Amino acid sequence: NSKVKKKYKEKPSEVTRVSVRETRTVRLVHSLVLLVQQLESHVRDFAIDSLSNPTSMADPSSQNPTLTTPPPPSSSLSPTPQSGTSELSPPPCSALSFLKTANRPKLRVTSEFDSDSLLFLNKVSCKLFDNLAKLKLSFQNNSQREVSQPQVSFTSKHVSVLYDIEEKNTFIKSNLDVHPRLQLRAIHNVKAQQGEVAMEANLTEPGYSLELSSPVPIGYPRATLKFPLGEISLQEKEDEEEEKQKRVLSVNGILKRQAMNGICTALYTDEELRLRYAYKDDALSFIPSISLPSNAASFAFKRRFSPSDKLSYWYNFDSNMWSAVYKRTYGKDYKFKAGYDSDVRLGWASLWVGDEAGKVKTTPMKMKVQFMLQVPQDDIKSSVLMFRVKKRWDI
């Protein structure tokens, strides 16, 4: 927060420009909403008049000439006049149904407050083109109403664009299905002039694919073979430890296989091998792991006493650090958690109102609240009570 405050104190013109942009955006959205509401009002009045006088609409010769409605200004929606009369037939039903469905996009406003950082995280989004694309504005502001990290993003099926207003930088992601078995992907950082291009081809065998990727503009390419049991990647790198830099072949991969009612996983990356076995049933989970060549071992133990009660325990043999968490749920929207972490010597308790892992739109009142109490073991008097609130409005 101090960095953000200092930045805006030194450059007040940037804050002014950001506020001017936000004001123009709000005015533009407000004008569009008023225009759409006026159009909906005119269409609704026309539909009510048409349904209230069905006989007069069916027989134009019986209408009172003094109450004749002038033709609409748009020639494309004007019906052809009948012979022998100056009255006009009603517009076709297809045009009327089109106008009825011409609704403005719904705005989704989400605001989240964290008492620990004293920051508001705000998001305003709407879906466009019959839910084919999404436009989102996000920014943070503190108690002094100073705006920070404003970003605008446009997301669709094949293209995603993120613009950082403070950094004046754009991130672009795109993907394209050239063939049912061939896909192209690209990532580009406009300001840094860096990115990555990848091509993935699905092989004839189910579950097998080959991906080739390369950094842009310079870098060594990488080849990845994916198969049902895992994946293996090959890439050339420069060995920085040698006096004369030379290229070496780097191998990374992951393998998974079912073994003894559990899943055995081998992960190899940066010349380190990590072996992990996970056994899980309805009431018990046991997960030991070891890293080679460091021989760092740890295990996790989870015990479910009932559908609403669960205890988790984790221990690291190398550092003798451990942590424990007890969780109890009350229905779908209430959850209580308490635990202790020996690494930071801290005990804590947390209460969730609303589904912790779910989205805000599925919770009652479209709101989630979390209360957390942190109690340091070395100084109980410095205990802290924090809370977090997240609310969504559909406009």
mmCIF file of C-alpha atoms in Angstrom:
data_model
loop_
_atom_site.group_PDB
_atom_site.id
_atom_site.type_symbol
_atom_site.label_atom_id
_atom_site.label_comp_id
_atom_site.label_asym_id
_atom_site.label_seq_id
_atom_site.Cartn_x
_atom_site.Cartn_y
_atom_site.Cartn_z
ATOM 1 C CA ASN A 1 0.000 0.000 0.000
ATOM 2 C CA SER A 2 2.837 2.435 0.796
ATOM 3 C CA LYS A 3 4.336 1.871 -2.656
ATOM 4 C CA VAL A 4 1.012 2.560 -4.317
ATOM 5 C CA LYS A 5 0.464 5.734 -2.260
ATOM 6 C CA LYS A 6 3.978 7.012 -3.008
ATOM 7 C CA LYS A 7 3.512 6.368 -6.689
ATOM 8 C CA TYR A 8 0.348 8.385 -6.945
ATOM 9 C CA LYS A 9 1.731 11.202 -4.805
ATOM 10 C CA GLU A 10 4.650 11.611 -7.180
ATOM 11 C CA LYS A 11 2.464 11.349 -10.313
ATOM 12 C CA PRO A 12 -0.966 12.830 -9.562
ATOM 13 C CA SER A 13 -1.618 13.293 -13.280
ATOM 14 C CA GLU A 14 -1.855 9.491 -13.737
ATOM 15 C CA VAL A 15 -4.607 9.251 -11.123
ATOM 16 C CA THR A 16 -6.430 12.107 -12.879
ATOM 17 C CA ARG A 17 -6.191 10.325 -16.226
ATOM 18 C CA VAL A 18 -7.465 7.058 -14.717
ATOM 19 C CA SER A 19 -10.406 8.825 -13.051
ATOM 20 C CA VAL A 20 -11.267 10.648 -16.300
ATOM 21 C CA ARG A 21 -11.281 7.349 -18.196
ATOM 22 C CA GLU A 22 -13.525 5.732 -15.573
ATOM 23 C CA THR A 23 -15.927 8.711 -15.698
ATOM 24 C CA ARG A 24 -16.165 8.541 -19.488
ATOM 25 C CA THR A 25 -16.733 4.787 -19.371
ATOM 26 C CA VAL A 26 -19.505 5.118 -16.764
ATOM 27 C CA ARG A 27 -21.201 7.880 -18.801
ATOM 28 C CA LEU A 28 -21.045 5.805 -21.966
ATOM 29 C CA VAL A 29 -22.530 2.728 -20.265
ATOM 30 C CA HIS A 30 -25.257 4.873 -18.671
ATOM 31 C CA SER A 31 -26.199 6.399 -22.041
ATOM 32 C CA LEU A 32 -26.412 2.975 -23.674
ATOM 33 C CA VAL A 33 -28.628 1.675 -20.863
ATOM 34 C CA LEU A 34 -31.032 4.646 -21.239
ATOM 35 C CA LEU A 35 -31.188 4.163 -25.013
ATOM 36 C CA VAL A 36 -32.008 0.469 -24.692
ATOM 37 C CA GLN A 37 -34.666 1.163 -22.056
ATOM 38 C CA GLN A 38 -36.359 3.709 -24.325
ATOM 39 C CA LEU A 39 -36.371 1.207 -27.180
ATOM 40 C CA GLU A 40 -37.880 -1.481 -24.924
ATOM 41 C CA SER A 41 -40.586 0.992 -23.801
ATOM 42 C CA HIS A 42 -41.577 1.826 -27.384
ATOM 43 C CA VAL A 43 -41.704 -1.848 -28.370
ATOM 44 C CA ARG A 44 -43.794 -2.731 -25.290
ATOM 45 C CA ASP A 45 -46.318 0.073 -25.993
ATOM 46 C CA PHE A 46 -46.657 -0.991 -29.618
ATOM 47 C CA ALA A 47 -47.246 -4.634 -28.628
ATOM 48 C CA ILE A 48 -49.914 -3.657 -26.074
ATOM 49 C CA ASP A 49 -51.769 -1.510 -28.620
ATOM 50 C CA SER A 50 -51.654 -4.318 -31.167
ATOM 51 C CA LEU A 51 -53.081 -6.881 -28.746
ATOM 52 C CA SER A 52 -55.770 -4.542 -27.384
ATOM 53 C CA ASN A 53 -57.242 -3.791 -30.878
ATOM 54 C CA PRO A 54 -57.058 -7.075 -32.788
ATOM 55 C CA THR A 55 -60.092 -6.352 -34.994
ATOM 56 C CA SER A 56 -58.821 -2.987 -36.125
ATOM 57 C CA MET A 57 -55.436 -4.468 -36.979
ATOM 58 C CA ALA A 58 -57.076 -7.242 -38.959
ATOM 59 C CA ASP A 59 -59.426 -4.881 -40.883
ATOM 60 C CA PRO A 60 -57.736 -1.580 -41.725
ATOM 61 C CA SER A 61 -60.876 -0.153 -43.428
ATOM 62 C CA SER A 62 -62.764 -0.094 -40.114
ATOM 63 C CA GLN A 63 -60.256 2.181 -38.368
ATOM 64 C CA ASN A 64 -61.088 5.785 -37.559
ATOM 65 C CA PRO A 65 -59.091 7.979 -39.992
ATOM 66 C CA THR A 66 -58.593 10.591 -37.307
ATOM 67 C CA LEU A 67 -56.698 8.087 -35.153
ATOM 68 C CA THR A 68 -54.493 6.738 -37.928
ATOM 69 C CA THR A 69 -50.916 6.207 -36.780
ATOM 70 C CA PRO A 70 -48.289 7.653 -39.125
ATOM 71 C CA PRO A 71 -45.941 5.149 -40.760
ATOM 72 C CA PRO A 72 -42.687 4.449 -38.937
ATOM 73 C CA PRO A 73 -39.642 6.371 -40.124
ATOM 74 C CA SER A 74 -37.675 3.255 -41.105
ATOM 75 C CA SER A 75 -38.556 2.140 -44.601
ATOM 76 C CA SER A 76 -37.220 -1.366 -44.021
ATOM 77 C CA LEU A 77 -39.903 -2.059 -41.377
ATOM 78 C CA SER A 78 -42.742 -0.289 -43.187
ATOM 79 C CA PRO A 79 -45.396 -2.656 -44.627
ATOM 80 C CA THR A 80 -46.666 -2.336 -48.192
ATOM 81 C CA PRO A 81 -49.880 -0.183 -48.438
ATOM 82 C CA GLN A 82 -53.033 -2.000 -49.501
ATOM 83 C CA SER A 83 -54.893 -0.957 -52.647
ATOM 84 C CA GLY A 84 -57.751 1.497 -52.130
ATOM 85 C CA THR A 85 -56.748 2.634 -48.630
ATOM 86 C CA SER A 86 -54.107 4.809 -47.010
ATOM 87 C CA GLU A 87 -53.802 2.561 -43.935
ATOM 88 C CA LEU A 88 -50.763 0.328 -43.414
ATOM 89 C CA SER A 89 -50.771 -3.310 -42.391
ATOM 90 C CA PRO A 90 -49.060 -4.298 -39.114
ATOM 91 C CA PRO A 91 -45.348 -5.141 -39.128
ATOM 92 C CA PRO A 92 -44.428 -8.807 -39.566
ATOM 93 C CA CYS A 93 -44.282 -10.914 -36.418
ATOM 94 C CA SER A 94 -40.620 -11.794 -37.005
ATOM 95 C CA ALA A 95 -39.570 -8.127 -36.796
ATOM 96 C CA LEU A 96 -41.603 -7.603 -33.616
ATOM 97 C CA SER A 97 -40.138 -10.687 -31.932
ATOM 98 C CA PHE A 98 -36.641 -9.510 -32.873
ATOM 99 C CA LEU A 99 -37.204 -6.150 -31.188
ATOM 100 C CA LYS A 100 -38.566 -7.840 -28.076
ATOM 101 C CA THR A 101 -35.414 -9.918 -27.724
ATOM 102 C CA ALA A 102 -33.082 -6.943 -28.290
ATOM 103 C CA ASN A 103 -32.149 -6.606 -24.626
ATOM 104 C CA ARG A 104 -29.072 -4.907 -23.276
ATOM 105 C CA PRO A 105 -26.312 -7.127 -21.847
ATOM 106 C CA LYS A 106 -26.573 -7.739 -18.118
ATOM 107 C CA LEU A 107 -23.862 -6.210 -15.956
ATOM 108 C CA ARG A 108 -22.262 -8.279 -13.202
ATOM 109 C CA VAL A 109 -20.618 -6.266 -10.446
ATOM 110 C CA THR A 110 -18.465 -8.106 -7.891
ATOM 111 C CA SER A 111 -16.755 -6.421 -4.945
ATOM 112 C CA GLU A 112 -14.487 -8.083 -2.385
ATOM 113 C CA PHE A 113 -13.063 -6.492 0.774
ATOM 114 C CA ASP A 114 -10.148 -7.882 2.795
ATOM 115 C CA SER A 115 -9.682 -6.397 6.269
ATOM 116 C CA ASP A 116 -6.046 -7.563 6.398
ATOM 117 C CA SER A 117 -4.912 -5.483 3.406
ATOM 118 C CA LEU A 118 -7.760 -2.920 3.630
ATOM 119 C CA LEU A 119 -8.266 -3.192 -0.119
ATOM 120 C CA PHE A 120 -11.380 -3.476 -2.268
ATOM 121 C CA LEU A 121 -11.153 -5.715 -5.331
ATOM 122 C CA ASN A 122 -13.845 -4.719 -7.832
ATOM 123 C CA LYS A 123 -14.915 -6.390 -11.074
ATOM 124 C CA VAL A 124 -17.507 -5.247 -13.613
ATOM 125 C CA SER A 125 -18.273 -7.628 -16.469
ATOM 126 C CA CYS A 126 -20.862 -8.333 -19.138
ATOM 127 C CA LYS A 127 -21.330 -10.932 -21.856
ATOM 128 C CA LEU A 128 -21.586 -9.821 -25.481
ATOM 129 C CA PHE A 129 -22.717 -11.276 -28.814
ATOM 130 C CA ASP A 130 -25.136 -13.848 -27.332
ATOM 131 C CA ASN A 131 -22.620 -14.988 -24.680
ATOM 132 C CA LEU A 132 -19.870 -15.527 -27.261
ATOM 133 C CA ALA A 133 -17.539 -13.003 -25.593
ATOM 134 C CA LYS A 134 -16.994 -11.372 -22.204
ATOM 135 C CA LEU A 135 -15.829 -7.860 -21.344
ATOM 136 C CA LYS A 136 -14.435 -7.234 -17.836
ATOM 137 C CA LEU A 137 -13.040 -4.241 -15.953
ATOM 138 C CA SER A 138 -11.151 -4.887 -12.698
ATOM 139 C CA PHE A 139 -9.378 -2.560 -10.294
ATOM 140 C CA GLN A 140 -8.400 -2.140 -6.638
ATOM 141 C CA ASN A 141 -8.960 0.804 -4.338
ATOM 142 C CA ASN A 142 -7.997 1.479 -0.734
ATOM 143 C CA SER A 143 -9.663 3.438 2.058
ATOM 144 C CA GLN A 144 -8.410 6.719 0.505
ATOM 145 C CA ARG A 145 -10.216 5.799 -2.754
ATOM 146 C CA GLU A 146 -6.951 5.563 -4.619
ATOM 147 C CA VAL A 147 -7.343 3.300 -7.655
ATOM 148 C CA SER A 148 -4.621 0.782 -8.446
ATOM 149 C CA GLN A 149 -4.044 -2.053 -10.909
ATOM 150 C CA PRO A 150 -6.864 -1.173 -13.345
ATOM 151 C CA GLN A 151 -7.206 -3.794 -16.071
ATOM 152 C CA VAL A 152 -9.581 -4.318 -18.989
ATOM 153 C CA SER A 153 -9.988 -7.759 -20.566
ATOM 154 C CA PHE A 154 -11.870 -9.162 -23.531
ATOM 155 C CA THR A 155 -12.345 -12.930 -23.621
ATOM 156 C CA SER A 156 -13.806 -15.114 -26.343
ATOM 157 C CA LYS A 157 -13.442 -18.710 -27.474
ATOM 158 C CA HIS A 158 -10.399 -18.116 -29.668
ATOM 159 C CA VAL A 159 -8.936 -14.760 -28.495
ATOM 160 C CA SER A 160 -8.253 -13.220 -25.067
ATOM 161 C CA VAL A 161 -6.883 -9.693 -24.640
ATOM 162 C CA LEU A 162 -5.802 -8.182 -21.287
ATOM 163 C CA TYR A 163 -4.799 -4.514 -21.097
ATOM 164 C CA ASP A 164 -2.988 -3.170 -18.026
ATOM 165 C CA ILE A 165 -3.773 0.561 -17.783
ATOM 166 C CA GLU A 166 -1.001 1.388 -15.303
ATOM 167 C CA GLU A 167 1.731 -0.486 -17.159
ATOM 168 C CA LYS A 168 0.270 0.393 -20.573
ATOM 169 C CA ASN A 169 0.834 -3.193 -21.594
ATOM 170 C CA THR A 170 -1.264 -5.740 -23.469
ATOM 171 C CA PHE A 171 -1.272 -9.530 -23.136
ATOM 172 C CA ILE A 172 -2.792 -11.510 -25.992
ATOM 173 C CA LYS A 173 -3.718 -15.194 -26.016
ATOM 174 C CA SER A 174 -5.202 -17.020 -28.975
ATOM 175 C CA ASN A 175 -5.979 -20.567 -30.020
ATOM 176 C CA LEU A 176 -7.227 -21.947 -33.300
ATOM 177 C CA ASP A 177 -8.389 -25.395 -34.367
ATOM 178 C CA VAL A 178 -6.809 -25.794 -37.785
ATOM 179 C CA HIS A 179 -7.953 -29.420 -38.014
ATOM 180 C CA PRO A 180 -9.943 -31.710 -35.701
ATOM 181 C CA ARG A 181 -6.558 -33.133 -34.649
ATOM 182 C CA LEU A 182 -4.406 -29.996 -34.920
ATOM 183 C CA GLN A 183 -4.503 -26.934 -32.656
ATOM 184 C CA LEU A 184 -2.423 -23.752 -32.682
ATOM 185 C CA ARG A 185 -1.833 -21.556 -29.611
ATOM 186 C CA ALA A 186 -0.011 -18.253 -29.199
ATOM 187 C CA ILE A 187 0.834 -15.952 -26.262
ATOM 188 C CA HIS A 188 2.274 -12.462 -26.721
ATOM 189 C CA ASN A 189 3.440 -9.734 -24.332
ATOM 190 C CA VAL A 190 3.291 -6.504 -26.332
ATOM 191 C CA LYS A 191 5.479 -4.349 -24.072
ATOM 192 C CA ALA A 192 8.194 -6.959 -23.551
ATOM 193 C CA GLN A 193 7.954 -8.120 -27.170
ATOM 194 C CA GLN A 194 8.027 -11.725 -26.001
ATOM 195 C CA GLY A 195 5.692 -14.645 -26.389
ATOM 196 C CA GLU A 196 5.312 -18.293 -27.261
ATOM 197 C CA VAL A 197 3.881 -20.248 -30.181
ATOM 198 C CA ALA A 198 2.733 -23.857 -29.771
ATOM 199 C CA MET A 199 1.247 -26.515 -32.027
ATOM 200 C CA GLU A 200 -0.414 -29.664 -30.661
ATOM 201 C CA ALA A 201 -1.413 -32.635 -32.782
ATOM 202 C CA ASN A 202 -3.568 -35.508 -31.565
ATOM 203 C CA LEU A 203 -2.182 -38.843 -32.736
ATOM 204 C CA THR A 204 -4.230 -41.707 -34.073
ATOM 205 C CA GLU A 205 -4.081 -43.584 -30.775
ATOM 206 C CA PRO A 206 -6.594 -42.252 -28.199
ATOM 207 C CA GLY A 207 -4.942 -40.233 -25.420
ATOM 208 C CA TYR A 208 -1.705 -39.603 -27.316
ATOM 209 C CA SER A 209 -0.632 -36.149 -28.559
ATOM 210 C CA LEU A 210 2.548 -34.357 -29.575
ATOM 211 C CA GLU A 211 3.155 -30.677 -28.772
ATOM 212 C CA LEU A 212 5.882 -28.464 -30.232
ATOM 213 C CA SER A 213 6.413 -25.005 -28.710
ATOM 214 C CA SER A 214 8.987 -22.260 -29.066
ATOM 215 C CA PRO A 215 9.587 -18.890 -27.372
ATOM 216 C CA VAL A 216 9.326 -15.757 -29.531
ATOM 217 C CA PRO A 217 11.483 -14.057 -30.756
ATOM 218 C CA ILE A 218 14.431 -16.128 -29.452
ATOM 219 C CA GLY A 219 14.695 -19.307 -27.429
ATOM 220 C CA TYR A 220 15.036 -23.046 -27.676
ATOM 221 C CA PRO A 221 12.048 -25.125 -28.801
ATOM 222 C CA ARG A 222 10.407 -27.719 -26.569
ATOM 223 C CA ALA A 223 8.789 -31.017 -27.541
ATOM 224 C CA THR A 224 6.208 -32.704 -25.293
ATOM 225 C CA LEU A 225 4.742 -36.158 -25.746
ATOM 226 C CA LYS A 226 1.493 -36.771 -23.857
ATOM 227 C CA PHE A 227 0.095 -40.241 -23.255
ATOM 228 C CA PRO A 228 -2.473 -41.811 -20.896
ATOM 229 C CA LEU A 229 0.083 -42.443 -18.108
ATOM 230 C CA GLY A 230 1.662 -38.958 -18.147
ATOM 231 C CA GLU A 231 3.891 -36.796 -20.322
ATOM 232 C CA ILE A 232 7.587 -36.245 -21.169
ATOM 233 C CA SER A 233 9.180 -32.948 -22.309
ATOM 234 C CA LEU A 234 12.531 -32.430 -24.064
ATOM 235 C CA GLN A 235 14.230 -29.033 -24.394
ATOM 236 C CA GLU A 236 17.718 -27.714 -24.984
ATOM 237 C CA LYS A 237 19.178 -25.365 -22.368
ATOM 238 C CA GLU A 238 22.453 -23.573 -21.789
ATOM 239 C CA ASP A 239 24.536 -24.887 -18.894
ATOM 240 C CA GLU A 240 25.430 -21.745 -16.900
ATOM 241 C CA GLU A 241 27.688 -23.593 -14.438
ATOM 242 C CA GLU A 242 30.278 -24.326 -17.104
ATOM 243 C CA GLU A 243 32.853 -21.664 -17.953
ATOM 244 C CA LYS A 244 32.037 -22.098 -21.596
ATOM 245 C CA GLN A 245 28.315 -22.188 -22.007
ATOM 246 C CA LYS A 246 27.163 -25.219 -23.903
ATOM 247 C CA ARG A 247 23.818 -26.689 -24.762
ATOM 248 C CA VAL A 248 22.491 -29.601 -22.744
ATOM 249 C CA LEU A 249 19.309 -31.618 -23.171
ATOM 250 C CA SER A 250 16.814 -31.106 -20.352
ATOM 251 C CA VAL A 251 14.258 -33.818 -19.623
ATOM 252 C CA ASN A 252 11.119 -33.261 -17.534
ATOM 253 C CA GLY A 253 8.215 -35.608 -17.090
ATOM 254 C CA ILE A 254 5.488 -37.068 -14.951
ATOM 255 C CA LEU A 255 4.184 -40.632 -14.738
ATOM 256 C CA LYS A 256 1.066 -41.909 -12.950
ATOM 257 C CA ARG A 257 -0.043 -45.478 -12.438
ATOM 258 C CA GLN A 258 -2.580 -47.356 -10.334
ATOM 259 C CA ALA A 259 -0.945 -49.498 -7.644
ATOM 260 C CA MET A 260 -2.373 -51.262 -4.565
ATOM 261 C CA ASN A 261 -5.699 -49.390 -4.469
ATOM 262 C CA GLY A 262 -3.872 -46.073 -4.852
ATOM 263 C CA ILE A 263 -2.058 -43.900 -7.385
ATOM 264 C CA CYS A 264 1.738 -43.826 -7.613
ATOM 265 C CA THR A 265 3.231 -40.644 -9.143
ATOM 266 C CA ALA A 266 6.793 -39.960 -10.288
ATOM 267 C CA LEU A 267 7.668 -36.336 -11.084
ATOM 268 C CA TYR A 268 11.068 -35.504 -12.562
ATOM 269 C CA THR A 269 12.021 -31.845 -13.039
ATOM 270 C CA ASP A 270 15.275 -29.863 -12.790
ATOM 271 C CA GLU A 271 17.256 -33.057 -12.055
ATOM 272 C CA GLU A 272 15.094 -33.836 -9.019
ATOM 273 C CA LEU A 273 12.858 -36.882 -8.695
ATOM 274 C CA ARG A 274 9.827 -36.807 -6.445
ATOM 275 C CA LEU A 275 7.968 -40.032 -5.676
ATOM 276 C CA ARG A 276 4.454 -39.856 -4.244
ATOM 277 C CA TYR A 277 1.862 -42.483 -3.378
ATOM 278 C CA ALA A 278 -1.752 -41.578 -2.620
ATOM 279 C CA TYR A 279 -4.193 -44.011 -1.053
ATOM 280 C CA LYS A 280 -7.759 -42.842 -0.559
ATOM 281 C CA ASP A 281 -11.070 -44.426 0.344
ATOM 282 C CA ASP A 282 -14.319 -43.125 1.814
ATOM 283 C CA ALA A 283 -12.880 -42.643 5.319
ATOM 284 C CA LEU A 284 -9.080 -42.520 5.053
ATOM 285 C CA SER A 285 -6.348 -40.895 2.944
ATOM 286 C CA PHE A 286 -2.634 -41.605 3.310
ATOM 287 C CA ILE A 287 -0.085 -39.769 1.117
ATOM 288 C CA PRO A 288 3.671 -40.377 1.688
ATOM 289 C CA SER A 289 6.259 -38.697 -0.569
ATOM 290 C CA ILE A 290 10.044 -38.499 -0.928
ATOM 291 C CA SER A 291 12.387 -36.338 -3.016
ATOM 292 C CA LEU A 292 15.671 -37.582 -4.485
ATOM 293 C CA PRO A 293 18.597 -36.984 -4.165
ATOM 294 C CA SER A 294 17.799 -34.690 -1.187
ATOM 295 C CA ASN A 295 15.959 -37.541 0.636
ATOM 296 C CA ALA A 296 13.376 -35.051 1.933
ATOM 297 C CA ALA A 297 10.384 -37.112 3.071
ATOM 298 C CA SER A 298 6.932 -36.145 4.256
ATOM 299 C CA PHE A 299 3.479 -37.632 4.617
ATOM 300 C CA ALA A 300 -0.110 -36.434 4.827
ATOM 301 C CA PHE A 301 -2.889 -38.181 6.725
ATOM 302 C CA LYS A 302 -6.590 -37.423 6.394
ATOM 303 C CA ARG A 303 -9.412 -39.027 8.372
ATOM 304 C CA ARG A 304 -13.108 -38.477 7.710
ATOM 305 C CA PHE A 305 -15.203 -39.248 10.801
ATOM 306 C CA SER A 306 -18.545 -38.404 9.175
ATOM 307 C CA PRO A 307 -19.773 -36.691 6.001
ATOM 308 C CA SER A 308 -19.390 -33.343 7.808
ATOM 309 C CA ASP A 309 -16.240 -33.937 9.936
ATOM 310 C CA LYS A 310 -12.669 -34.257 8.624
ATOM 311 C CA LEU A 311 -9.171 -34.112 10.169
ATOM 312 C CA SER A 312 -5.982 -33.503 8.156
ATOM 313 C CA TYR A 313 -2.396 -33.842 9.358
ATOM 314 C CA TRP A 314 0.898 -33.157 7.530
ATOM 315 C CA TYR A 315 4.449 -33.839 8.748
ATOM 316 C CA ASN A 316 7.864 -33.110 7.179
ATOM 317 C CA PHE A 317 10.636 -35.453 8.368
ATOM 318 C CA ASP A 318 13.409 -33.225 7.056
ATOM 319 C CA SER A 319 12.458 -30.083 9.029
ATOM 320 C CA ASN A 320 10.229 -31.601 11.749
ATOM 321 C CA MET A 321 7.527 -29.117 10.756
ATOM 322 C CA TRP A 322 3.901 -30.163 11.014
ATOM 323 C CA SER A 323 0.413 -28.772 10.613
ATOM 324 C CA ALA A 324 -3.092 -29.954 11.457
ATOM 325 C CA VAL A 325 -6.535 -28.814 10.273
ATOM 326 C CA TYR A 326 -10.003 -29.789 11.498
ATOM 327 C CA LYS A 327 -12.977 -29.051 9.256
ATOM 328 C CA ARG A 328 -16.693 -29.294 9.917
ATOM 329 C CA THR A 329 -19.463 -28.348 7.535
ATOM 330 C CA TYR A 330 -23.049 -27.365 8.342
ATOM 331 C CA GLY A 331 -25.034 -27.943 5.200
ATOM 332 C CA LYS A 332 -23.689 -26.460 1.984
ATOM 333 C CA ASP A 333 -23.242 -22.821 2.976
ATOM 334 C CA TYR A 334 -21.520 -22.988 6.385
ATOM 335 C CA LYS A 335 -18.024 -24.290 7.164
ATOM 336 C CA PHE A 336 -15.833 -24.129 10.278
ATOM 337 C CA LYS A 337 -12.066 -24.778 10.143
ATOM 338 C CA ALA A 338 -9.410 -24.677 12.848
ATOM 339 C CA GLY A 339 -5.729 -25.549 12.729
ATOM 340 C CA TYR A 340 -2.136 -25.025 13.790
ATOM 341 C CA ASP A 341 1.073 -24.498 11.767
ATOM 342 C CA SER A 342 4.370 -25.144 13.548
ATOM 343 C CA ASP A 343 6.401 -23.421 10.816
ATOM 344 C CA VAL A 344 4.992 -19.985 11.756
ATOM 345 C CA ARG A 345 3.936 -21.041 15.291
ATOM 346 C CA LEU A 346 0.398 -19.871 14.688
ATOM 347 C CA GLY A 347 -3.020 -21.207 15.594
ATOM 348 C CA TRP A 348 -6.092 -20.108 13.698
ATOM 349 C CA ALA A 349 -9.840 -20.613 13.330
ATOM 350 C CA SER A 350 -12.010 -19.718 10.344
ATOM 351 C CA LEU A 351 -15.765 -19.547 9.693
ATOM 352 C CA TRP A 352 -17.157 -19.467 6.149
ATOM 353 C CA VAL A 353 -20.685 -18.278 5.345
ATOM 354 C CA GLY A 354 -21.254 -19.380 1.775
ATOM 355 C CA ASP A 355 -19.630 -22.167 -0.210
ATOM 356 C CA GLU A 356 -15.857 -21.673 0.129
ATOM 357 C CA ALA A 357 -14.951 -23.346 -3.173
ATOM 358 C CA GLY A 358 -18.116 -22.403 -5.076
ATOM 359 C CA LYS A 359 -19.003 -19.289 -7.028
ATOM 360 C CA VAL A 360 -20.731 -16.305 -5.483
ATOM 361 C CA LYS A 361 -23.793 -16.600 -7.761
ATOM 362 C CA THR A 362 -24.724 -19.965 -6.186
ATOM 363 C CA THR A 363 -24.652 -18.713 -2.564
ATOM 364 C CA PRO A 364 -27.599 -17.156 -0.686
ATOM 365 C CA MET A 365 -27.905 -13.414 -1.381
ATOM 366 C CA LYS A 366 -24.937 -13.901 -3.755
ATOM 367 C CA MET A 367 -22.528 -13.132 -0.908
ATOM 368 C CA LYS A 368 -19.662 -14.947 0.845
ATOM 369 C CA VAL A 369 -18.199 -13.975 4.229
ATOM 370 C CA GLN A 370 -15.132 -15.349 6.008
ATOM 371 C CA PHE A 371 -14.083 -14.622 9.580
ATOM 372 C CA MET A 372 -10.606 -15.685 10.732
ATOM 373 C CA LEU A 373 -8.920 -15.497 14.135
ATOM 374 C CA GLN A 374 -5.119 -15.820 14.239
ATOM 375 C CA VAL A 375 -3.396 -16.500 17.577
ATOM 376 C CA PRO A 376 0.457 -16.424 17.637
ATOM 377 C CA GLN A 377 1.906 -18.977 20.012
ATOM 378 C CA ASP A 378 4.633 -16.626 21.288
ATOM 379 C CA ASP A 379 2.378 -13.601 21.879
ATOM 380 C CA ILE A 380 -1.283 -14.412 22.477
ATOM 381 C CA LYS A 381 -2.108 -10.768 23.188
ATOM 382 C CA SER A 382 -1.337 -9.861 19.570
ATOM 383 C CA SER A 383 -4.155 -12.055 18.251
ATOM 384 C CA VAL A 384 -5.903 -10.661 15.178
ATOM 385 C CA LEU A 385 -9.495 -11.037 13.978
ATOM 386 C CA MET A 386 -9.847 -10.599 10.225
ATOM 387 C CA PHE A 387 -12.733 -10.900 7.812
ATOM 388 C CA ARG A 388 -13.333 -11.013 4.090
ATOM 389 C CA VAL A 389 -16.589 -10.174 2.268
ATOM 390 C CA LYS A 390 -17.442 -10.873 -1.364
ATOM 391 C CA LYS A 391 -20.708 -9.683 -2.917
ATOM 392 C CA ARG A 392 -22.158 -9.812 -6.417
ATOM 393 C CA TRP A 393 -24.873 -7.686 -8.015
ATOM 394 C CA ASP A 394 -26.648 -8.442 -11.317
ATOM 395 C CA ILE A 395 -27.817 -5.214 -12.977
#
